């Protein structure tokens, strides 16, 4: 059975679609399945932000077919590992925990690079393209480590 990995941010249009696309290219689909979701509902059914699509494309990755969806409590049952981008995502996801074993599936994604330091992937939505570049780089490094651990 492949390990099921879910990437979570707020809108599911900037950070988690990148994490989703990046990890997908680094893993064998028979070993891992990757998806993404947002804790918010504003962008359900929408493609990723143009700036995320562009930075992915510049790195040889097509994420344009992804569509936004909202994180739901059933995701705790459907996924083995849930990586959130920042501490507010962590708080929002943990609010939906229904069983004690759910909590242990959730991690800040940058824990894999900076254990115990509570480092966020900054939300690039209100900034410029440089922010998207930085986010891409952080997520690429984190996903490299996650793929090696799967
Ligand atoms: P994301 O960025 O959580 O990385 O997808 C955001 C996208 C949209 C909004 C906030 C953050 N928004 O408020 O619509």
PDB file of N, CA and C in Angstrom, residues 41-103:
ATOM      1  N   UNK A  41     -12.149  27.961   2.670  1.00  0.00           N
ATOM      2  CA  UNK A  41     -13.067  27.497   1.612  1.00  0.00           C
ATOM      3  C   UNK A  41     -13.114  28.432   0.400  1.00  0.00           C
ATOM      4  N   UNK A  42     -12.331  29.539   0.424  1.00  0.00           N
ATOM      5  CA  UNK A  42     -12.485  30.564  -0.622  1.00  0.00           C
ATOM      6  C   UNK A  42     -12.172  30.064  -2.027  1.00  0.00           C
ATOM      7  N   UNK A  43     -11.251  29.114  -2.146  1.00  0.00           N
ATOM      8  CA  UNK A  43     -10.727  28.774  -3.472  1.00  0.00           C
ATOM      9  C   UNK A  43     -11.066  27.356  -3.921  1.00  0.00           C
ATOM     10  N   UNK A  44     -12.161  26.826  -3.357  1.00  0.00           N
ATOM     11  CA  UNK A  44     -12.596  25.478  -3.748  1.00  0.00           C
ATOM     12  C   UNK A  44     -12.862  25.455  -5.255  1.00  0.00           C
ATOM     13  N   UNK A  45     -12.319  24.454  -5.924  1.00  0.00           N
ATOM     14  CA  UNK A  45     -12.544  24.279  -7.364  1.00  0.00           C
ATOM     15  C   UNK A  45     -11.671  25.130  -8.256  1.00  0.00           C
ATOM     16  N   UNK A  46     -10.857  25.997  -7.641  1.00  0.00           N
ATOM     17  CA  UNK A  46     -10.018  26.897  -8.460  1.00  0.00           C
ATOM     18  C   UNK A  46      -8.635  26.308  -8.718  1.00  0.00           C
ATOM     19  N   UNK A  47      -8.031  26.685  -9.862  1.00  0.00           N
ATOM     20  CA  UNK A  47      -6.641  26.269 -10.108  1.00  0.00           C
ATOM     21  C   UNK A  47      -5.698  27.019  -9.170  1.00  0.00           C
ATOM     22  N   UNK A  48      -4.442  26.567  -9.059  1.00  0.00           N
ATOM     23  CA  UNK A  48      -3.484  27.303  -8.229  1.00  0.00           C
ATOM     24  C   UNK A  48      -3.312  28.738  -8.713  1.00  0.00           C
ATOM     25  N   UNK A  49      -2.821  29.589  -7.795  1.00  0.00           N
ATOM     26  CA  UNK A  49      -2.468  30.976  -8.102  1.00  0.00           C
ATOM     27  C   UNK A  49      -1.504  30.991  -9.300  1.00  0.00           C
ATOM     28  N   UNK A  50      -1.698  31.970 -10.183  1.00  0.00           N
ATOM     29  CA  UNK A  50      -0.862  32.095 -11.396  1.00  0.00           C
ATOM     30  C   UNK A  50       0.620  32.120 -11.065  1.00  0.00           C
ATOM     31  N   UNK A  51       0.950  32.753  -9.917  1.00  0.00           N
ATOM     32  CA  UNK A  51       2.368  32.872  -9.550  1.00  0.00           C
ATOM     33  C   UNK A  51       2.941  31.527  -9.114  1.00  0.00           C
ATOM     34  N   UNK A  52       2.130  30.680  -8.507  1.00  0.00           N
ATOM     35  CA  UNK A  52       2.593  29.321  -8.164  1.00  0.00           C
ATOM     36  C   UNK A  52       2.731  28.482  -9.430  1.00  0.00           C
ATOM     37  N   UNK A  53       1.754  28.626 -10.338  1.00  0.00           N
ATOM     38  CA  UNK A  53       1.841  27.896 -11.610  1.00  0.00           C
ATOM     39  C   UNK A  53       3.126  28.306 -12.338  1.00  0.00           C
ATOM     40  N   UNK A  54       3.445  29.621 -12.300  1.00  0.00           N
ATOM     41  CA  UNK A  54       4.613  30.134 -13.028  1.00  0.00           C
ATOM     42  C   UNK A  54       5.928  29.644 -12.424  1.00  0.00           C
ATOM     43  N   UNK A  55       6.043  29.670 -11.101  1.00  0.00           N
ATOM     44  CA  UNK A  55       7.314  29.250 -10.496  1.00  0.00           C
ATOM     45  C   UNK A  55       7.497  27.731 -10.669  1.00  0.00           C
ATOM     46  N   UNK A  56       6.387  27.011 -10.635  1.00  0.00           N
ATOM     47  CA  UNK A  56       6.470  25.562 -10.883  1.00  0.00           C
ATOM     48  C   UNK A  56       6.947  25.322 -12.317  1.00  0.00           C
ATOM     49  N   UNK A  57       6.340  26.052 -13.250  1.00  0.00           N
ATOM     50  CA  UNK A  57       6.680  25.884 -14.662  1.00  0.00           C
ATOM     51  C   UNK A  57       8.157  26.206 -14.922  1.00  0.00           C
ATOM     52  N   UNK A  58       8.631  27.254 -14.255  1.00  0.00           N
ATOM     53  CA  UNK A  58      10.041  27.646 -14.398  1.00  0.00           C
ATOM     54  C   UNK A  58      10.973  26.538 -13.901  1.00  0.00           C
ATOM     55  N   UNK A  59      10.429  25.656 -13.065  1.00  0.00           N
ATOM     56  CA  UNK A  59      11.216  24.529 -12.547  1.00  0.00           C
ATOM     57  C   UNK A  59      10.800  23.197 -13.188  1.00  0.00           C
ATOM     58  N   UNK A  60      10.113  23.306 -14.321  1.00  0.00           N
ATOM     59  CA  UNK A  60       9.790  22.108 -15.093  1.00  0.00           C
ATOM     60  C   UNK A  60       8.618  21.301 -14.565  1.00  0.00           C
ATOM     61  N   UNK A  61       7.744  21.949 -13.788  1.00  0.00           N
ATOM     62  CA  UNK A  61       6.647  21.239 -13.142  1.00  0.00           C
ATOM     63  C   UNK A  61       5.310  21.866 -13.547  1.00  0.00           C
ATOM     64  N   UNK A  62       4.359  21.050 -13.965  1.00  0.00           N
ATOM     65  CA  UNK A  62       3.044  21.563 -14.349  1.00  0.00           C
ATOM     66  C   UNK A  62       2.030  21.277 -13.238  1.00  0.00           C
ATOM     67  N   UNK A  63       1.613  22.321 -12.520  1.00  0.00           N
ATOM     68  CA  UNK A  63       0.608  22.121 -11.458  1.00  0.00           C
ATOM     69  C   UNK A  63      -0.746  22.714 -11.857  1.00  0.00           C
ATOM     70  N   UNK A  64      -0.860  23.116 -13.138  1.00  0.00           N
ATOM     71  CA  UNK A  64      -2.040  23.881 -13.562  1.00  0.00           C
ATOM     72  C   UNK A  64      -3.342  23.070 -13.529  1.00  0.00           C
ATOM     73  N   UNK A  65      -3.230  21.744 -13.504  1.00  0.00           N
ATOM     74  CA  UNK A  65      -4.451  20.917 -13.508  1.00  0.00           C
ATOM     75  C   UNK A  65      -5.011  20.680 -12.101  1.00  0.00           C
ATOM     76  N   UNK A  66      -4.257  21.077 -11.084  1.00  0.00           N
ATOM     77  CA  UNK A  66      -4.765  20.901  -9.716  1.00  0.00           C
ATOM     78  C   UNK A  66      -5.969  21.815  -9.472  1.00  0.00           C
ATOM     79  N   UNK A  67      -6.868  21.399  -8.570  1.00  0.00           N
ATOM     80  CA  UNK A  67      -8.017  22.235  -8.199  1.00  0.00           C
ATOM     81  C   UNK A  67      -8.127  22.288  -6.678  1.00  0.00           C
ATOM     82  N   UNK A  68      -8.482  23.464  -6.178  1.00  0.00           N
ATOM     83  CA  UNK A  68      -8.536  23.653  -4.732  1.00  0.00           C
ATOM     84  C   UNK A  68      -9.651  22.856  -4.074  1.00  0.00           C
ATOM     85  N   UNK A  69      -9.351  22.377  -2.891  1.00  0.00           N
ATOM     86  CA  UNK A  69     -10.404  21.749  -2.072  1.00  0.00           C
ATOM     87  C   UNK A  69     -10.131  22.073  -0.605  1.00  0.00           C
ATOM     88  N   UNK A  70     -11.164  21.909   0.209  1.00  0.00           N
ATOM     89  CA  UNK A  70     -11.023  22.232   1.628  1.00  0.00           C
ATOM     90  C   UNK A  70     -10.668  20.974   2.425  1.00  0.00           C
ATOM     91  N   UNK A  71      -9.802  21.156   3.414  1.00  0.00           N
ATOM     92  CA  UNK A  71      -9.469  20.063   4.324  1.00  0.00           C
ATOM     93  C   UNK A  71     -10.725  19.660   5.094  1.00  0.00           C
ATOM     94  N   UNK A  72     -10.961  18.348   5.191  1.00  0.00           N
ATOM     95  CA  UNK A  72     -12.116  17.851   5.952  1.00  0.00           C
ATOM     96  C   UNK A  72     -11.636  16.803   6.961  1.00  0.00           C
ATOM     97  N   UNK A  73     -12.431  16.584   8.005  1.00  0.00           N
ATOM     98  CA  UNK A  73     -12.027  15.660   9.080  1.00  0.00           C
ATOM     99  C   UNK A  73     -11.729  14.255   8.548  1.00  0.00           C
ATOM    100  N   UNK A  74     -12.430  13.842   7.486  1.00  0.00           N
ATOM    101  CA  UNK A  74     -12.183  12.496   6.920  1.00  0.00           C
ATOM    102  C   UNK A  74     -10.760  12.350   6.387  1.00  0.00           C
ATOM    103  N   UNK A  75     -10.109  13.486   6.102  1.00  0.00           N
ATOM    104  CA  UNK A  75      -8.725  13.409   5.615  1.00  0.00           C
ATOM    105  C   UNK A  75      -7.808  12.741   6.642  1.00  0.00           C
ATOM    106  N   UNK A  76      -8.158  12.810   7.914  1.00  0.00           N
ATOM    107  CA  UNK A  76      -7.349  12.127   8.927  1.00  0.00           C
ATOM    108  C   UNK A  76      -7.384  10.617   8.737  1.00  0.00           C
ATOM    109  N   UNK A  77      -8.485  10.100   8.215  1.00  0.00           N
ATOM    110  CA  UNK A  77      -8.610   8.661   7.963  1.00  0.00           C
ATOM    111  C   UNK A  77      -7.950   8.285   6.643  1.00  0.00           C
ATOM    112  N   UNK A  78      -8.082   9.182   5.657  1.00  0.00           N
ATOM    113  CA  UNK A  78      -7.626   8.855   4.293  1.00  0.00           C
ATOM    114  C   UNK A  78      -6.134   9.004   4.095  1.00  0.00           C
ATOM    115  N   UNK A  79      -5.468   9.802   4.955  1.00  0.00           N
ATOM    116  CA  UNK A  79      -4.029  10.064   4.766  1.00  0.00           C
ATOM    117  C   UNK A  79      -3.211   9.557   5.942  1.00  0.00           C
ATOM    118  N   UNK A  80      -1.967   9.158   5.613  1.00  0.00           N
ATOM    119  CA  UNK A  80      -1.037   8.662   6.648  1.00  0.00           C
ATOM    120  C   UNK A  80      -0.223   9.803   7.242  1.00  0.00           C
ATOM    121  N   UNK A  81       0.126  10.765   6.369  1.00  0.00           N
ATOM    122  CA  UNK A  81       0.950  11.892   6.813  1.00  0.00           C
ATOM    123  C   UNK A  81       0.331  13.187   6.303  1.00  0.00           C
ATOM    124  N   UNK A  82       0.184  14.156   7.194  1.00  0.00           N
ATOM    125  CA  UNK A  82      -0.414  15.443   6.837  1.00  0.00           C
ATOM    126  C   UNK A  82       0.604  16.526   7.183  1.00  0.00           C
ATOM    127  N   UNK A  83       1.114  17.197   6.140  1.00  0.00           N
ATOM    128  CA  UNK A  83       2.104  18.257   6.354  1.00  0.00           C
ATOM    129  C   UNK A  83       1.437  19.615   6.177  1.00  0.00           C
ATOM    130  N   UNK A  84       1.518  20.451   7.224  1.00  0.00           N
ATOM    131  CA  UNK A  84       0.954  21.802   7.140  1.00  0.00           C
ATOM    132  C   UNK A  84       2.073  22.812   6.951  1.00  0.00           C
ATOM    133  N   UNK A  85       1.732  23.949   6.347  1.00  0.00           N
ATOM    134  CA  UNK A  85       2.756  24.931   5.985  1.00  0.00           C
ATOM    135  C   UNK A  85       3.122  25.868   7.131  1.00  0.00           C
ATOM    136  N   UNK A  86       2.135  26.183   7.994  1.00  0.00           N
ATOM    137  CA  UNK A  86       2.472  27.116   9.085  1.00  0.00           C
ATOM    138  C   UNK A  86       1.679  26.794  10.350  1.00  0.00           C
ATOM    139  N   UNK A  87       1.998  27.557  11.399  1.00  0.00           N
ATOM    140  CA  UNK A  87       1.402  27.255  12.709  1.00  0.00           C
ATOM    141  C   UNK A  87      -0.096  27.517  12.744  1.00  0.00           C
ATOM    142  N   UNK A  88      -0.581  28.472  11.925  1.00  0.00           N
ATOM    143  CA  UNK A  88      -2.037  28.699  11.917  1.00  0.00           C
ATOM    144  C   UNK A  88      -2.740  27.543  11.202  1.00  0.00           C
ATOM    145  N   UNK A  89      -2.104  26.991  10.159  1.00  0.00           N
ATOM    146  CA  UNK A  89      -2.688  25.794   9.517  1.00  0.00           C
ATOM    147  C   UNK A  89      -2.745  24.647  10.526  1.00  0.00           C
ATOM    148  N   UNK A  90      -1.676  24.540  11.323  1.00  0.00           N
ATOM    149  CA  UNK A  90      -1.594  23.464  12.319  1.00  0.00           C
ATOM    150  C   UNK A  90      -2.764  23.568  13.293  1.00  0.00           C
ATOM    151  N   UNK A  91      -2.981  24.795  13.765  1.00  0.00           N
ATOM    152  CA  UNK A  91      -4.067  25.033  14.713  1.00  0.00           C
ATOM    153  C   UNK A  91      -5.419  24.675  14.087  1.00  0.00           C
ATOM    154  N   UNK A  92      -5.628  25.119  12.845  1.00  0.00           N
ATOM    155  CA  UNK A  92      -6.919  24.873  12.178  1.00  0.00           C
ATOM    156  C   UNK A  92      -7.161  23.391  11.913  1.00  0.00           C
ATOM    157  N   UNK A  93      -6.104  22.681  11.524  1.00  0.00           N
ATOM    158  CA  UNK A  93      -6.238  21.249  11.262  1.00  0.00           C
ATOM    159  C   UNK A  93      -6.504  20.500  12.570  1.00  0.00           C
ATOM    160  N   UNK A  94      -5.770  20.874  13.614  1.00  0.00           N
ATOM    161  CA  UNK A  94      -5.916  20.155  14.889  1.00  0.00           C
ATOM    162  C   UNK A  94      -7.294  20.361  15.526  1.00  0.00           C
ATOM    163  N   UNK A  95      -7.977  21.452  15.142  1.00  0.00           N
ATOM    164  CA  UNK A  95      -9.342  21.689  15.639  1.00  0.00           C
ATOM    165  C   UNK A  95     -10.299  20.591  15.178  1.00  0.00           C
ATOM    166  N   UNK A  96      -9.945  19.935  14.054  1.00  0.00           N
ATOM    167  CA  UNK A  96     -10.844  18.925  13.479  1.00  0.00           C
ATOM    168  C   UNK A  96     -10.512  17.502  13.921  1.00  0.00           C
ATOM    169  N   UNK A  97      -9.510  17.359  14.772  1.00  0.00           N
ATOM    170  CA  UNK A  97      -9.120  16.036  15.262  1.00  0.00           C
ATOM    171  C   UNK A  97     -10.267  15.402  16.049  1.00  0.00           C
ATOM    172  N   UNK A  98     -10.585  14.148  15.703  1.00  0.00           N
ATOM    173  CA  UNK A  98     -11.668  13.446  16.408  1.00  0.00           C
ATOM    174  C   UNK A  98     -11.172  12.237  17.191  1.00  0.00           C
ATOM    175  N   UNK A  99     -10.007  11.719  16.804  1.00  0.00           N
ATOM    176  CA  UNK A  99      -9.459  10.531  17.481  1.00  0.00           C
ATOM    177  C   UNK A  99      -8.027  10.833  17.874  1.00  0.00           C
ATOM    178  N   UNK A 100      -7.579  10.300  19.013  1.00  0.00           N
ATOM    179  CA  UNK A 100      -6.223  10.608  19.481  1.00  0.00           C
ATOM    180  C   UNK A 100      -5.141  10.310  18.442  1.00  0.00           C
ATOM    181  N   UNK A 101      -5.330   9.261  17.642  1.00  0.00           N
ATOM    182  CA  UNK A 101      -4.277   8.877  16.681  1.00  0.00           C
ATOM    183  C   UNK A 101      -4.159   9.848  15.491  1.00  0.00           C
ATOM    184  N   UNK A 102      -5.179  10.696  15.313  1.00  0.00           N
ATOM    185  CA  UNK A 102      -5.136  11.652  14.207  1.00  0.00           C
ATOM    186  C   UNK A 102      -4.025  12.680  14.401  1.00  0.00           C
ATOM    187  N   UNK A 103      -3.873  13.119  15.646  1.00  0.00           N
ATOM    188  CA  UNK A 103      -2.949  14.209  15.953  1.00  0.00           C
ATOM    189  C   UNK A 103      -1.522  13.884  15.507  1.00  0.00           C
TER     190      UNK A 103
END
